[in-house]
Coordinates of C-alpha atoms in Angstrom, one line a residue:
Chain A
M1 CA -35.1 189.7 240.0
T2 CA -33.4 189.6 243.3
Q3 CA -34.8 192.3 245.5
Q4 CA -32.2 195.0 245.9
I5 CA -33.5 197.8 248.1
E6 CA -31.6 200.8 249.2
F7 CA -32.2 201.8 252.7
P8 CA -31.6 205.2 254.3
A9 CA -28.6 205.0 256.6
T10 CA -29.7 204.4 260.2
D11 CA -28.2 207.4 262.0
A12 CA -29.8 206.7 265.4
D13 CA -27.0 204.6 266.8
G14 CA -25.5 203.2 263.7
A15 CA -27.7 200.1 263.9
S16 CA -26.8 198.0 261.0
A17 CA -29.5 197.0 258.5
E18 CA -28.6 193.3 259.0
A19 CA -29.4 192.1 262.5
S20 CA -27.5 189.0 263.4
P21 CA -29.7 185.9 263.8
A22 CA -29.0 185.8 267.6
E23 CA -30.5 189.3 268.0
T24 CA -33.4 188.7 265.7
S25 CA -35.4 185.9 267.3
E26 CA -36.3 187.5 270.6
A27 CA -35.4 191.1 269.9
S28 CA -37.7 193.6 271.5
P29 CA -36.8 197.0 272.9
A30 CA -38.0 195.9 276.4
E31 CA -35.3 193.2 276.5
T32 CA -32.4 195.5 276.0
S33 CA -30.6 195.2 279.3
D34 CA -29.1 198.6 279.2
A35 CA -31.4 201.2 280.6
E36 CA -29.7 204.0 278.7
A37 CA -30.4 202.2 275.4
S38 CA -34.0 203.1 275.5
P39 CA -34.1 206.4 273.6
P40 CA -31.9 205.1 270.7
A41 CA -34.1 202.0 270.7
A42 CA -37.2 204.2 270.2
E43 CA -35.6 206.1 267.4
R44 CA -34.6 202.8 265.8
G45 CA -38.2 201.7 266.2
E46 CA -39.4 204.6 264.1
A47 CA -36.8 204.0 261.5
L48 CA -37.6 200.3 261.5
L49 CA -41.3 201.0 260.8
V50 CA -40.4 203.3 257.9
R51 CA -38.1 200.6 256.6
E52 CA -40.8 198.0 257.0
G53 CA -43.1 200.1 254.9
D54 CA -40.5 200.5 252.2
I55 CA -39.8 196.8 251.9
A56 CA -43.6 196.1 251.8
A57 CA -44.1 198.7 249.2
D58 CA -41.4 197.3 247.0
Y59 CA -42.9 193.7 247.4
L60 CA -46.4 194.9 246.6
E61 CA -45.4 197.2 243.7
R62 CA -43.7 194.4 241.9
L63 CA -46.8 192.2 242.5
L64 CA -49.1 194.8 241.0
D65 CA -46.7 195.1 238.0
V66 CA -46.6 191.4 237.3
L67 CA -50.4 191.2 237.6
D68 CA -50.8 194.3 235.5
Y69 CA -53.0 195.8 238.2
D70 CA -53.2 199.6 238.6
G71 CA -52.7 200.8 242.1
D72 CA -50.7 203.2 244.1
I73 CA -49.1 202.5 247.5
D74 CA -49.5 204.8 250.5
L75 CA -47.2 204.4 253.4
D76 CA -47.9 205.6 256.9
V77 CA -46.9 204.8 260.5
E78 CA -49.8 204.6 263.0
G79 CA -48.6 204.3 266.6
D80 CA -46.2 201.4 266.7
R81 CA -47.0 199.8 263.3
A82 CA -46.3 200.5 259.7
V83 CA -49.5 200.9 257.6
V84 CA -49.4 200.1 253.9
A85 CA -52.4 200.9 251.7
V86 CA -52.8 199.8 248.1
V87 CA -55.3 202.2 246.5
G88 CA -56.7 202.6 243.1
G89 CA -58.6 200.8 240.3
S90 CA -59.9 197.3 240.3
L91 CA -58.3 195.6 243.3
R92 CA -61.2 193.2 244.2
G93 CA -59.0 190.2 243.3
L94 CA -56.7 191.2 246.1
I95 CA -59.4 191.6 248.7
G96 CA -61.5 188.5 248.4
P97 CA -64.5 187.3 250.3
N98 CA -64.6 189.1 253.7
G99 CA -61.0 190.2 253.0
A100 CA -59.6 186.7 253.0
T101 CA -57.2 187.4 250.2
L102 CA -56.2 190.7 251.8
D103 CA -55.4 188.8 255.0
A104 CA -53.3 186.3 253.1
L105 CA -51.5 189.1 251.3
Q106 CA -50.8 190.8 254.6
E107 CA -49.4 187.6 255.9
L108 CA -47.1 187.2 252.9
T109 CA -46.0 190.9 253.0
R110 CA -45.1 190.5 256.7
L111 CA -43.0 187.5 255.8
A112 CA -41.3 189.4 253.1
V113 CA -40.5 192.2 255.5
T114 CA -39.2 189.8 258.1
Q115 CA -37.1 188.1 255.5
Q116 CA -35.2 191.4 255.1
T117 CA -35.2 192.8 258.6
G118 CA -34.9 189.6 260.5
L119 CA -37.6 191.0 262.9
R120 CA -41.2 190.2 263.4
T121 CA -43.5 192.9 262.1
R122 CA -47.1 194.0 262.9
L123 CA -47.4 195.8 259.6
M124 CA -51.0 196.4 258.5
L125 CA -52.0 196.1 254.9
D126 CA -55.1 197.7 253.4
V127 CA -56.3 197.3 249.9
G128 CA -58.9 199.4 248.2
G129 CA -59.9 201.0 251.5
F130 CA -61.4 197.6 252.7
R131 CA -60.0 197.8 256.2
A132 CA -60.8 201.5 256.6
K133 CA -64.4 200.9 255.7
R134 CA -64.6 197.7 257.9
R135 CA -63.2 199.7 260.8
T136 CA -65.9 202.3 260.5
E137 CA -68.7 199.7 260.3
L138 CA -67.3 197.8 263.3
S139 CA -66.8 200.8 265.4
E140 CA -70.5 201.7 264.9
L141 CA -71.6 198.1 265.7
A142 CA -69.4 198.2 268.8
L143 CA -70.9 201.4 270.1
R144 CA -74.4 200.3 269.4
T145 CA -73.8 197.0 271.2
A146 CA -72.2 198.7 274.1
T147 CA -75.2 201.0 274.6
E148 CA -77.5 198.0 274.5
V149 CA -75.5 196.0 277.0
R150 CA -75.2 199.0 279.4
E151 CA -78.9 199.7 279.2
G152 CA -80.1 196.1 279.2
G153 CA -77.5 194.7 281.6
T154 CA -77.1 191.5 279.6
A155 CA -73.9 190.4 277.9
Q156 CA -73.8 190.1 274.1
T157 CA -71.6 187.9 272.0
L158 CA -70.7 189.3 268.6
A159 CA -70.1 187.3 265.4
P160 CA -66.7 185.6 265.0
M161 CA -64.0 188.1 263.9
N162 CA -60.4 188.1 262.9
P163 CA -57.8 189.7 265.2
F164 CA -57.9 193.0 263.4
E165 CA -61.7 193.2 263.6
R166 CA -61.7 192.2 267.3
K167 CA -59.1 194.9 268.1
V168 CA -61.3 197.5 266.5
V169 CA -64.2 196.4 268.6
H170 CA -62.1 196.2 271.9
D171 CA -60.7 199.7 271.2
A172 CA -64.0 201.3 270.4
I173 CA -65.7 199.9 273.6
S174 CA -62.8 200.6 275.9
A175 CA -63.8 204.3 275.5
V176 CA -67.3 203.5 276.8
D177 CA -68.1 203.6 280.5
G178 CA -70.1 200.9 282.2
V179 CA -69.2 198.0 279.8
H180 CA -66.1 196.0 279.1
T181 CA -65.1 193.3 276.5
E182 CA -63.5 189.9 276.5
S183 CA -62.6 187.5 273.7
E184 CA -63.9 183.9 273.7
G185 CA -63.4 180.8 271.6
D186 CA -60.7 179.7 269.3
E187 CA -59.7 181.0 265.8
P188 CA -61.4 181.2 263.4
N189 CA -64.4 181.3 265.6
R190 CA -63.1 183.7 268.3
C191 CA -65.7 186.3 269.3
V192 CA -65.8 189.5 271.3
V193 CA -68.2 189.4 274.2
V194 CA -69.5 192.7 275.5
L195 CA -70.3 192.6 279.2
P196 CA -71.9 195.0 281.6
G197 CA -69.7 196.5 284.3
E198 CA -66.2 198.1 284.3
Chain B
M1 CA -48.5 186.0 234.5
L2 CA -49.8 183.8 237.3
E3 CA -46.5 181.9 237.4
A4 CA -44.6 185.2 237.6
A5 CA -46.9 186.5 240.3
L6 CA -46.4 183.4 242.5
E7 CA -42.7 183.3 241.8
H8 CA -42.4 186.9 243.0
L9 CA -44.4 186.2 246.1
V10 CA -42.3 183.2 247.0
R11 CA -38.9 184.8 246.1
G12 CA -39.5 187.5 248.6
I13 CA -39.9 185.2 251.6
V14 CA -37.0 182.7 251.1
D15 CA -33.3 182.6 251.7
N16 CA -32.5 181.3 248.2
P17 CA -34.7 183.3 245.7
D18 CA -32.7 182.1 242.7
D19 CA -33.8 178.6 243.4
V20 CA -37.5 179.4 243.2
Q21 CA -39.2 177.8 240.2
V22 CA -42.9 177.9 239.4
D23 CA -44.6 176.0 236.6
L24 CA -48.2 176.1 235.5
V25 CA -49.4 172.6 234.7
T26 CA -52.7 171.9 233.1
G27 CA -54.1 168.5 233.8
R28 CA -57.4 166.7 234.1
R29 CA -58.0 168.3 237.4
G30 CA -57.5 171.7 236.1
R31 CA -54.6 174.2 236.5
T32 CA -51.9 173.7 239.0
L33 CA -49.0 176.0 239.9
E34 CA -46.1 173.8 241.0
V35 CA -43.7 175.6 243.3
R36 CA -40.1 174.3 243.7
V37 CA -37.7 175.9 246.2
H38 CA -34.4 175.1 247.8
P39 CA -34.9 172.3 250.3
D40 CA -33.8 174.6 253.1
D41 CA -36.7 176.9 252.2
L42 CA -39.4 174.3 252.2
G43 CA -40.4 175.1 255.8
K44 CA -40.7 178.8 255.0
V45 CA -43.0 178.3 252.0
I46 CA -45.2 175.9 253.9
G47 CA -45.2 177.8 257.2
R48 CA -46.3 176.7 260.6
G49 CA -49.2 174.3 260.2
G50 CA -49.3 175.0 256.4
R51 CA -50.2 178.6 257.1
T52 CA -48.0 180.2 254.4
A53 CA -48.9 177.7 251.7
R54 CA -52.6 178.4 252.6
A55 CA -52.0 182.1 252.2
L56 CA -50.3 181.6 248.8
R57 CA -53.3 179.5 247.6
Q58 CA -55.7 182.1 248.8
I59 CA -53.9 184.9 246.9
M60 CA -53.5 182.9 243.8
S61 CA -57.1 181.9 243.7
G62 CA -58.0 185.5 244.3
V63 CA -56.1 186.7 241.3
G64 CA -56.3 183.5 239.1
G65 CA -59.8 182.3 239.8
R66 CA -61.2 179.4 241.7
G67 CA -59.9 176.0 240.8
L68 CA -56.3 177.2 240.4
R69 CA -54.3 174.9 242.6
V70 CA -50.9 175.6 244.2
D71 CA -48.6 172.7 245.0
V72 CA -45.4 173.0 246.9
V73 CA -43.3 170.2 245.5
D74 CA -40.9 168.5 247.9
T75 CA -37.9 168.1 245.6
D76 CA -36.2 165.7 248.1
A77 CA -38.8 163.1 247.4

């Protein structure tokens, strides 16, 4: 059952699939000393995200198989992260209360990707459209709150949220004039605060 | 099925996948999935502050029901 995955050859600059441990711990495109290394690094970044998605899909597909769950896997790249979505039948067991099981599965999937690439990943996992739906709800809440804060002039603290949820709120409110956001507190009680002013 | 699921999850994150062994043990306190890995992989399965072990427990109780325990067995002991 050893995972054997075929990867498309990296044609950007012949970057080998196996990064040496020395490169892996701190590797980030910004730290490449050579200025001219930037364009290949960007291409490699895109190829890396695709590869991350493939590794994650393989890991999750086998899990669904073993559990005898029906589900298809959609792969995408959004900005600078790979997005993997498990869609289909009864996946509630993989979502859990408030997405707790989904968060755990995302964590494991990221570790499985890192195990193969040697690089940290910001891969996002969704199951049964849970995050997509949550994102819509949170964006609406964020915009409603931003309007209240701008008109009332008083800051509001939102309920504790996980990093994904906070990011959705920050992003939604960053597009609104006259208010800004900060985060306060420590996990798992870290909250977004919406404040008046730019 | 639960053993196989956990075994798969763990095999994917360790350096020595062939050394991963998972047993389902039923005792007075209910069902426990006992995970054994290569000693060098113990840190990976437990994670910083127990984070990875916690994630494994969360997933297994999600698919196997509440009361399903996951123990990472320290084989050095």
